[in-house]
Amino acid sequence: MTHPFTSYRKLFPILAETAQLSSCSQSALSLPVRQAIDDYLAVWQQRGADWGYWMEQVALACAEFARMIHADAEDIAVLGSVSDAASSIASSLRFDAGRPEVVTTTLDFPSLCHVWLAQQPRGAKIRFVEAQAGSTGTSAQIARAVNAQTALVSVSHACFYDGQLVDIATTGQAARENGALQFVDAYQSAGAVAIDVGAQQIDILAAGAQKYLLGIPGIAFLYVRRELARQLTPAVTGWFGRVNPFAFSPTQLDFADSAARFNTGTPPMMCAAVARASMALLNEIGVPEIQAYLAGLSAVALEEAARLGLEVASPADPAAKGSNTAIRVPGAAQLEARMLQAGYVVSARNDVIRIAPHFYNTADEVVGALRALHRLTH
Ligand SMILES: Cc1ncc(COP(=O)(O)O)c(C=O)c1O
């Protein structure tokens, strides 16, 4: 399999020594990201405090994220984590007015489930769909669970455990037909799976920067459809959620006229500088092109795993999964450390080792990691 992005590999110094295949957890450090951190530190050292530069970095990061998901930058809020983004959305919903249910699945990232469970004292009832690893039927299961009682359908676009993709068009349609909203957790898809919030009629979508966005933790982007944002009033707020954060009026609680109303305190400026640089790189290459290449790597991974007799937890169809191919192994956490000694950065979760390449990885690296995994477990 040819690698269309070979020229970009030199931007990721780790690849000279080690095959980093852990984008479901942390992607490789790139030179543009390192430069963004250096620039941030240089501005701090030379200019002391430069609010103009800081706000510019946040605005540019929002613009890059918006470009990636085909949204307007004004429709993006900046929070500290996807969990914070979900809490902020939860705080703006009523669960005691005839629509108490949140529909989600047992394969959603636990943090999101915890946020919804924490709404129970406010009247929320959480309906867990029992999703199966490797399944291609989760979207239909979710759609069947939505009804007139549903306030929110919360779906993980790509699952953190097995990489399975949920068809957010199907689940979104079920939500709309029942008068509910859909929250898309895109932390495991943004940067690796094409997203178009308009074409896909997405209400709310959140993603952090650490995984396929090639950045670091400490920042998450929250898209809220404009008309919807205007109808929601978060109970979690701060000065950056105001019409003019720099008005400094302690007695006036005005909410910005877009998703910006979900901003809270001082945004994570350094993380924004990083995310601006990393997403500019992804947008330059193009997420649809990256997605197509990663589907090819998935096919390679699934074939090699089958040849080696490894137990795959992910869907067997490359089109039904994101980048992550999860392999069931005994002692996954210890194996992760031994894989590093063998030259492969992979990521353990529960009983699986996740092999999650990005556009800079080659088919040889994926095959090499699977062979190393086989060697270490047989
Ligand atoms: C799909 C998914 N959602 C949410 C999270 C948690 O995000 P945060 O730590 O930013 O709240 C993760 C972290 O791994 C994840 O994989």
Short mmCIF file of C-alpha atoms and ligand atoms in Angstrom, two decimals:
data_model
loop_
_atom_site.label_atom_id
_atom_site.label_comp_id
_atom_site.label_asym_id
_atom_site.label_seq_id
_atom_site.Cartn_x
_atom_site.Cartn_y
_atom_site.Cartn_z
CA MET A 1 0.00 0.00 0.00
CA THR A 2 1.54 3.35 -1.01
CA HIS A 3 1.73 6.19 1.47
CA PRO A 4 0.41 9.44 -0.05
CA PHE A 5 1.65 11.58 2.86
CA THR A 6 5.29 10.44 3.08
CA SER A 7 6.62 13.99 2.73
CA TYR A 8 4.90 14.92 6.02
CA ARG A 9 6.69 12.24 8.06
CA LYS A 10 9.70 14.47 8.66
CA LEU A 11 7.40 16.83 10.62
CA PHE A 12 7.02 14.08 13.25
CA PRO A 13 10.52 13.42 14.65
CA ILE A 14 9.45 10.45 16.79
CA LEU A 15 8.78 8.41 13.64
CA ALA A 16 12.51 8.17 12.93
CA GLU A 17 12.89 5.89 15.96
CA THR A 18 9.46 4.75 17.06
CA ALA A 19 6.16 3.93 15.36
CA GLN A 20 3.60 5.99 17.25
CA LEU A 21 0.21 4.38 16.62
CA SER A 22 -1.72 5.85 19.54
CA SER A 23 -3.91 8.56 18.03
CA CYS A 24 -6.91 7.24 20.00
CA SER A 25 -5.01 8.53 23.05
CA GLN A 26 -2.25 10.96 22.03
CA SER A 27 -1.00 11.64 18.51
CA ALA A 28 2.67 12.28 17.70
CA LEU A 29 4.30 15.65 18.38
CA SER A 30 4.85 17.62 15.16
CA LEU A 31 7.34 20.40 14.44
CA PRO A 32 4.55 22.97 13.79
CA VAL A 33 3.09 22.19 17.22
CA ARG A 34 6.51 22.51 18.87
CA GLN A 35 6.96 25.85 17.08
CA ALA A 36 3.54 27.05 18.32
CA ILE A 37 4.57 26.26 21.92
CA ASP A 38 7.93 28.00 21.43
CA ASP A 39 6.17 31.05 19.95
CA TYR A 40 3.75 31.17 22.88
CA LEU A 41 6.63 31.08 25.35
CA ALA A 42 8.61 33.69 23.38
CA VAL A 43 5.65 36.11 23.38
CA TRP A 44 5.22 35.55 27.11
CA GLN A 45 8.91 36.14 27.80
CA GLN A 46 9.30 39.14 25.50
CA ARG A 47 5.97 40.92 25.88
CA GLY A 48 4.91 39.81 29.38
CA ALA A 49 1.16 39.58 28.81
CA ASP A 50 -0.30 39.97 25.34
CA TRP A 51 -4.07 39.61 25.38
CA GLY A 52 -4.26 40.50 21.69
CA TYR A 53 -2.02 37.56 20.75
CA TRP A 54 -3.78 35.20 23.16
CA MET A 55 -7.26 36.03 21.86
CA GLU A 56 -6.00 35.78 18.30
CA GLN A 57 -4.74 32.23 18.95
CA VAL A 58 -8.12 31.22 20.40
CA ALA A 59 -9.98 32.79 17.45
CA LEU A 60 -7.66 31.11 14.94
CA ALA A 61 -8.10 27.73 16.65
CA CYS A 62 -11.89 28.12 16.48
CA ALA A 63 -11.57 29.07 12.80
CA GLU A 64 -9.50 25.93 12.03
CA PHE A 65 -11.94 23.68 13.90
CA ALA A 66 -14.88 25.37 12.16
CA ARG A 67 -13.21 24.86 8.78
CA MET A 68 -12.74 21.18 9.55
CA ILE A 69 -16.39 20.57 10.41
CA HIS A 70 -17.83 23.04 7.85
CA ALA A 71 -19.19 25.45 10.48
CA ASP A 72 -18.79 29.18 11.17
CA ALA A 73 -16.16 30.09 13.75
CA GLU A 74 -18.85 32.01 15.71
CA ASP A 75 -20.64 28.72 16.32
CA ILE A 76 -17.72 27.27 18.28
CA ALA A 77 -17.19 27.59 22.05
CA VAL A 78 -13.91 26.75 23.77
CA LEU A 79 -13.89 24.69 26.95
CA GLY A 80 -11.32 22.76 28.94
CA SER A 81 -12.50 19.23 28.12
CA VAL A 82 -15.26 17.33 26.36
CA SER A 83 -16.66 16.48 29.80
CA ASP A 84 -16.90 20.22 30.57
CA ALA A 85 -18.63 20.80 27.24
CA ALA A 86 -21.19 18.08 28.02
CA SER A 87 -21.77 19.47 31.53
CA SER A 88 -22.32 22.91 30.11
CA ILE A 89 -24.89 21.57 27.62
CA ALA A 90 -26.55 19.48 30.35
CA SER A 91 -26.90 22.58 32.51
CA SER A 92 -28.88 24.26 29.75
CA LEU A 93 -31.44 21.45 29.40
CA ARG A 94 -34.63 20.82 31.42
CA PHE A 95 -35.33 17.21 32.37
CA ASP A 96 -38.37 17.95 34.56
CA ALA A 97 -40.72 19.21 31.86
CA GLY A 98 -42.02 16.05 30.19
CA ARG A 99 -38.80 14.93 28.48
CA PRO A 100 -36.64 13.33 31.13
CA GLU A 101 -34.60 10.86 29.05
CA VAL A 102 -31.04 10.89 27.81
CA VAL A 103 -30.35 8.01 25.40
CA THR A 104 -26.74 6.86 25.25
CA THR A 105 -24.82 3.57 25.07
CA THR A 106 -22.68 1.37 27.28
CA LEU A 107 -19.82 1.91 24.82
CA ASP A 108 -19.83 5.69 25.10
CA PHE A 109 -16.85 7.19 26.90
CA PRO A 110 -17.63 6.82 30.63
CA SER A 111 -17.02 10.49 31.39
CA LEU A 112 -19.94 11.51 29.19
CA CYS A 113 -22.17 8.88 30.81
CA HIS A 114 -21.16 10.27 34.22
CA VAL A 115 -22.15 13.78 33.15
CA TRP A 116 -25.61 12.55 32.09
CA LEU A 117 -25.98 10.40 35.24
CA ALA A 118 -25.13 13.46 37.33
CA GLN A 119 -28.30 15.09 35.95
CA GLN A 120 -30.53 12.54 37.75
CA PRO A 121 -31.19 14.85 40.73
CA ARG A 122 -32.46 17.36 38.12
CA GLY A 123 -35.01 14.79 36.86
CA ALA A 124 -33.00 13.09 34.11
CA LYS A 125 -33.47 9.39 33.37
CA ILE A 126 -30.59 7.76 31.56
CA ARG A 127 -31.46 5.02 29.08
CA PHE A 128 -28.38 2.93 28.26
CA VAL A 129 -28.43 1.03 24.98
CA GLU A 130 -26.39 -2.18 25.45
CA ALA A 131 -23.89 -1.73 22.62
CA GLN A 132 -21.65 -4.64 21.57
CA ALA A 133 -17.99 -4.35 20.63
CA GLY A 134 -17.47 -4.93 16.92
CA SER A 135 -21.13 -4.33 16.14
CA THR A 136 -22.45 -2.53 13.08
CA GLY A 137 -25.95 -2.35 14.51
CA THR A 138 -25.46 0.22 17.29
CA SER A 139 -26.94 3.13 15.30
CA ALA A 140 -30.18 1.20 14.72
CA GLN A 141 -30.28 0.17 18.41
CA ILE A 142 -29.93 3.83 19.46
CA ALA A 143 -32.59 4.96 16.98
CA ARG A 144 -35.03 2.36 18.37
CA ALA A 145 -34.49 3.64 21.93
CA VAL A 146 -35.49 7.24 21.10
CA ASN A 147 -39.09 8.24 21.83
CA ALA A 148 -41.27 11.18 22.83
CA GLN A 149 -39.69 11.12 26.32
CA THR A 150 -36.20 11.71 24.94
CA ALA A 151 -34.59 15.08 25.56
CA LEU A 152 -31.12 14.20 24.30
CA VAL A 153 -29.45 11.46 22.25
CA SER A 154 -25.76 11.35 23.15
CA VAL A 155 -23.61 9.35 20.74
CA SER A 156 -19.94 8.66 20.41
CA HIS A 157 -19.20 9.11 16.70
CA ALA A 158 -16.22 6.71 16.90
CA CYS A 159 -15.99 4.49 19.96
CA PHE A 160 -12.92 4.88 22.22
CA TYR A 161 -12.82 1.10 22.84
CA ASP A 162 -13.27 -0.65 19.49
CA GLY A 163 -13.34 2.27 17.04
CA GLN A 164 -16.82 1.40 15.76
CA LEU A 165 -18.54 4.27 13.95
CA VAL A 166 -22.07 5.31 14.80
CA ASP A 167 -24.11 6.57 11.85
CA ILE A 168 -24.94 10.00 13.24
CA ALA A 169 -27.35 10.64 10.35
CA THR A 170 -29.52 7.72 11.49
CA THR A 171 -29.40 8.63 15.18
CA GLY A 172 -29.86 12.34 14.40
CA GLN A 173 -32.93 11.62 12.31
CA ALA A 174 -34.43 9.55 15.13
CA ALA A 175 -33.77 12.47 17.50
CA ARG A 176 -35.36 15.04 15.16
CA GLU A 177 -38.43 12.87 14.47
CA ASN A 178 -39.03 12.63 18.21
CA GLY A 179 -38.36 16.29 19.00
CA ALA A 180 -35.09 15.51 20.78
CA LEU A 181 -31.59 16.95 20.38
CA GLN A 182 -28.45 15.03 19.41
CA PHE A 183 -25.08 15.49 21.12
CA VAL A 184 -22.19 14.06 19.08
CA ASP A 185 -19.02 13.20 20.98
CA ALA A 186 -16.48 13.49 18.16
CA TYR A 187 -13.34 13.15 20.28
CA GLN A 188 -12.38 9.86 18.54
CA SER A 189 -13.39 11.00 15.05
CA ALA A 190 -12.49 14.69 14.56
CA GLY A 191 -9.37 14.89 12.41
CA ALA A 192 -9.75 11.33 11.09
CA VAL A 193 -13.39 11.14 9.93
CA ALA A 194 -14.96 13.83 7.75
CA ILE A 195 -17.66 15.87 9.51
CA ASP A 196 -20.05 18.37 7.94
CA VAL A 197 -22.35 19.77 10.60
CA GLY A 198 -24.71 21.35 8.06
CA ALA A 199 -25.04 18.36 5.72
CA GLN A 200 -25.28 15.97 8.69
CA GLN A 201 -27.77 18.24 10.50
CA ILE A 202 -25.79 18.10 13.73
CA ASP A 203 -27.23 19.98 16.72
CA ILE A 204 -24.29 19.81 19.11
CA LEU A 205 -20.78 18.37 18.68
CA ALA A 206 -17.73 18.35 20.93
CA ALA A 207 -14.12 17.26 20.43
CA GLY A 208 -10.86 17.73 22.30
CA ALA A 209 -7.44 18.29 20.72
CA GLN A 210 -5.31 15.48 22.10
CA LYS A 211 -6.28 12.62 19.82
CA TYR A 212 -6.67 12.81 16.03
CA LEU A 213 -6.46 16.64 16.15
CA LEU A 214 -2.70 16.25 16.88
CA GLY A 215 -2.74 18.57 19.90
CA ILE A 216 -2.67 18.39 23.67
CA PRO A 217 -5.32 18.09 26.39
CA GLY A 218 -6.71 21.17 28.11
CA ILE A 219 -8.91 22.38 25.26
CA ALA A 220 -12.16 21.17 23.70
CA PHE A 221 -14.30 22.70 20.97
CA LEU A 222 -18.08 22.78 21.23
CA TYR A 223 -20.24 23.39 18.16
CA VAL A 224 -23.87 24.34 18.77
CA ARG A 225 -26.26 25.03 15.87
CA ARG A 226 -26.89 28.79 15.88
CA GLU A 227 -30.70 28.83 16.37
CA LEU A 228 -30.39 26.16 19.03
CA ALA A 229 -27.64 28.02 20.90
CA ARG A 230 -29.90 31.06 21.15
CA GLN A 231 -32.57 28.91 22.86
CA LEU A 232 -30.22 27.38 25.44
CA THR A 233 -29.06 29.16 28.58
CA PRO A 234 -26.22 27.39 30.38
CA ALA A 235 -26.12 27.43 34.17
CA VAL A 236 -22.36 26.90 33.92
CA THR A 237 -20.86 30.19 32.80
CA GLY A 238 -18.15 32.84 33.19
CA TRP A 239 -16.95 36.12 31.72
CA PHE A 240 -16.09 34.65 28.29
CA GLY A 241 -19.74 33.64 27.84
CA ARG A 242 -20.81 37.31 27.78
CA VAL A 243 -21.69 39.44 24.74
CA ASN A 244 -18.49 41.39 25.47
CA PRO A 245 -16.19 39.56 27.90
CA PHE A 246 -14.19 42.74 28.38
CA ALA A 247 -17.20 44.83 29.52
CA PHE A 248 -16.45 43.84 33.14
CA SER A 249 -19.98 44.43 34.39
CA PRO A 250 -20.59 42.38 37.56
CA THR A 251 -24.37 42.95 37.56
CA GLN A 252 -25.14 42.19 33.91
CA LEU A 253 -25.55 38.54 32.84
CA ASP A 254 -25.95 38.78 29.07
CA PHE A 255 -25.35 35.66 26.99
CA ALA A 256 -23.47 35.84 23.70
CA ASP A 257 -25.74 35.38 20.69
CA SER A 258 -24.15 32.09 19.53
CA ALA A 259 -22.27 29.07 20.90
CA ALA A 260 -19.90 31.59 22.54
CA ARG A 261 -22.46 31.67 25.37
CA PHE A 262 -21.06 28.26 26.41
CA ASN A 263 -17.59 29.72 27.02
CA THR A 264 -16.75 29.99 30.69
CA GLY A 265 -13.52 31.42 32.15
CA THR A 266 -10.22 32.41 30.57
CA PRO A 267 -9.71 30.10 27.60
CA PRO A 268 -6.65 27.79 27.49
CA MET A 269 -4.56 30.06 25.24
CA MET A 270 -1.46 27.89 24.97
CA CYS A 271 -3.56 24.82 24.11
CA ALA A 272 -5.36 26.98 21.53
CA ALA A 273 -2.04 27.96 19.93
CA VAL A 274 -1.16 24.27 19.69
CA ALA A 275 -4.57 23.31 18.30
CA ARG A 276 -4.42 26.15 15.78
CA ALA A 277 -1.12 24.80 14.42
CA SER A 278 -2.11 21.13 14.46
CA MET A 279 -5.51 21.63 12.84
CA ALA A 280 -3.99 23.90 10.17
CA LEU A 281 -1.83 20.94 9.18
CA LEU A 282 -4.84 18.60 9.06
CA ASN A 283 -6.89 21.10 7.06
CA GLU A 284 -4.01 21.55 4.62
CA ILE A 285 -4.01 17.79 3.94
CA GLY A 286 -7.80 17.39 4.13
CA VAL A 287 -9.71 15.14 6.52
CA PRO A 288 -11.61 13.28 3.73
CA GLU A 289 -8.23 12.29 2.21
CA ILE A 290 -6.99 11.23 5.66
CA GLN A 291 -10.17 9.20 6.24
CA ALA A 292 -9.76 7.36 2.94
CA TYR A 293 -6.12 6.52 3.73
CA LEU A 294 -6.98 5.35 7.26
CA ALA A 295 -9.70 3.06 5.86
CA GLY A 296 -6.96 1.44 3.78
CA LEU A 297 -4.81 1.00 6.90
CA SER A 298 -7.81 -0.54 8.67
CA ALA A 299 -8.14 -3.11 5.88
CA VAL A 300 -4.42 -3.91 6.23
CA ALA A 301 -4.74 -4.22 10.03
CA LEU A 302 -7.81 -6.47 9.86
CA GLU A 303 -6.21 -8.75 7.26
CA GLU A 304 -2.95 -9.06 9.17
CA ALA A 305 -4.75 -9.66 12.49
CA ALA A 306 -6.79 -12.44 10.85
CA ARG A 307 -3.62 -13.96 9.33
CA LEU A 308 -1.94 -13.97 12.76
CA GLY A 309 -5.04 -15.33 14.48
CA LEU A 310 -5.38 -12.31 16.79
CA GLU A 311 -8.80 -11.64 18.34
CA VAL A 312 -10.18 -8.40 16.95
CA ALA A 313 -12.72 -6.44 19.03
CA SER A 314 -13.38 -3.89 16.27
CA PRO A 315 -15.90 -4.23 13.41
CA ALA A 316 -14.70 -6.51 10.63
CA ASP A 317 -15.67 -4.00 7.93
CA PRO A 318 -13.18 -1.11 7.55
CA ALA A 319 -16.05 1.19 6.56
CA ALA A 320 -17.75 0.54 9.91
CA LYS A 321 -14.78 1.67 11.99
CA GLY A 322 -12.45 4.60 12.50
CA SER A 323 -8.66 4.30 12.64
CA ASN A 324 -8.54 2.21 15.83
CA THR A 325 -8.18 -1.56 15.50
CA ALA A 326 -8.58 -3.09 18.97
CA ILE A 327 -7.00 -6.46 19.71
CA ARG A 328 -8.07 -8.51 22.75
CA VAL A 329 -5.01 -9.57 24.73
CA PRO A 330 -4.25 -10.84 28.22
CA GLY A 331 -2.57 -8.17 30.42
CA ALA A 332 -3.13 -5.23 28.05
CA ALA A 333 -1.56 -2.59 30.33
CA GLN A 334 1.71 -4.54 30.75
CA LEU A 335 1.74 -5.31 27.04
CA GLU A 336 1.53 -1.60 26.20
CA ALA A 337 4.85 -1.09 28.05
CA ARG A 338 6.45 -4.08 26.30
CA MET A 339 5.29 -2.83 22.91
CA LEU A 340 7.06 0.46 23.60
CA GLN A 341 10.30 -1.46 24.23
CA ALA A 342 9.72 -3.13 20.86
CA GLY A 343 9.42 0.30 19.19
CA TYR A 344 5.64 0.73 19.01
CA VAL A 345 3.51 3.27 20.90
CA VAL A 346 0.07 1.70 21.24
CA SER A 347 -2.69 2.22 23.78
CA ALA A 348 -4.27 -0.21 26.26
CA ARG A 349 -7.89 0.03 27.45
CA ASN A 350 -9.44 -2.70 29.59
CA ASP A 351 -8.76 -5.98 27.75
CA VAL A 352 -7.59 -4.53 24.42
CA ILE A 353 -4.53 -2.99 22.81
CA ARG A 354 -5.62 -0.25 20.45
CA ILE A 355 -3.61 0.28 17.28
CA ALA A 356 -4.66 3.70 16.07
CA PRO A 357 -2.63 5.14 13.20
CA HIS A 358 -2.85 8.63 11.74
CA PHE A 359 -2.05 9.89 8.25
CA TYR A 360 1.69 9.95 9.00
CA ASN A 361 1.83 6.18 9.69
CA THR A 362 2.60 3.54 7.09
CA ALA A 363 1.10 0.11 6.44
CA ASP A 364 4.47 -1.39 7.42
CA GLU A 365 4.21 0.22 10.87
CA VAL A 366 0.70 -1.18 11.38
CA VAL A 367 1.75 -4.67 10.26
CA GLY A 368 4.92 -4.46 12.38
CA ALA A 369 2.90 -3.56 15.48
CA LEU A 370 0.53 -6.50 14.97
CA ARG A 371 3.42 -8.90 14.47
CA ALA A 372 5.10 -7.59 17.63
CA LEU A 373 1.83 -8.02 19.51
CA HIS A 374 1.57 -11.59 18.23
CA ARG A 375 5.19 -12.33 19.21
CA LEU A 376 4.66 -10.95 22.73
CA THR A 377 1.46 -12.89 23.34
CA HIS A 378 2.42 -16.28 21.86
C1 LIG B 1 -14.75 9.46 22.89
C2 LIG B 1 -14.22 10.22 24.06
N1 LIG B 1 -14.99 11.14 24.64
C3 LIG B 1 -14.57 11.85 25.71
C4 LIG B 1 -13.34 11.63 26.26
C5 LIG B 1 -12.93 12.40 27.47
O1 LIG B 1 -12.62 13.71 27.09
P1 LIG B 1 -12.21 14.78 28.19
O2 LIG B 1 -11.13 14.16 29.02
O3 LIG B 1 -11.74 15.94 27.35
O4 LIG B 1 -13.40 15.11 28.98
C6 LIG B 1 -12.47 10.69 25.67
C7 LIG B 1 -11.14 10.47 26.22
O5 LIG B 1 -10.45 9.52 25.91
C8 LIG B 1 -12.94 9.96 24.56
O6 LIG B 1 -12.19 9.02 23.97
#
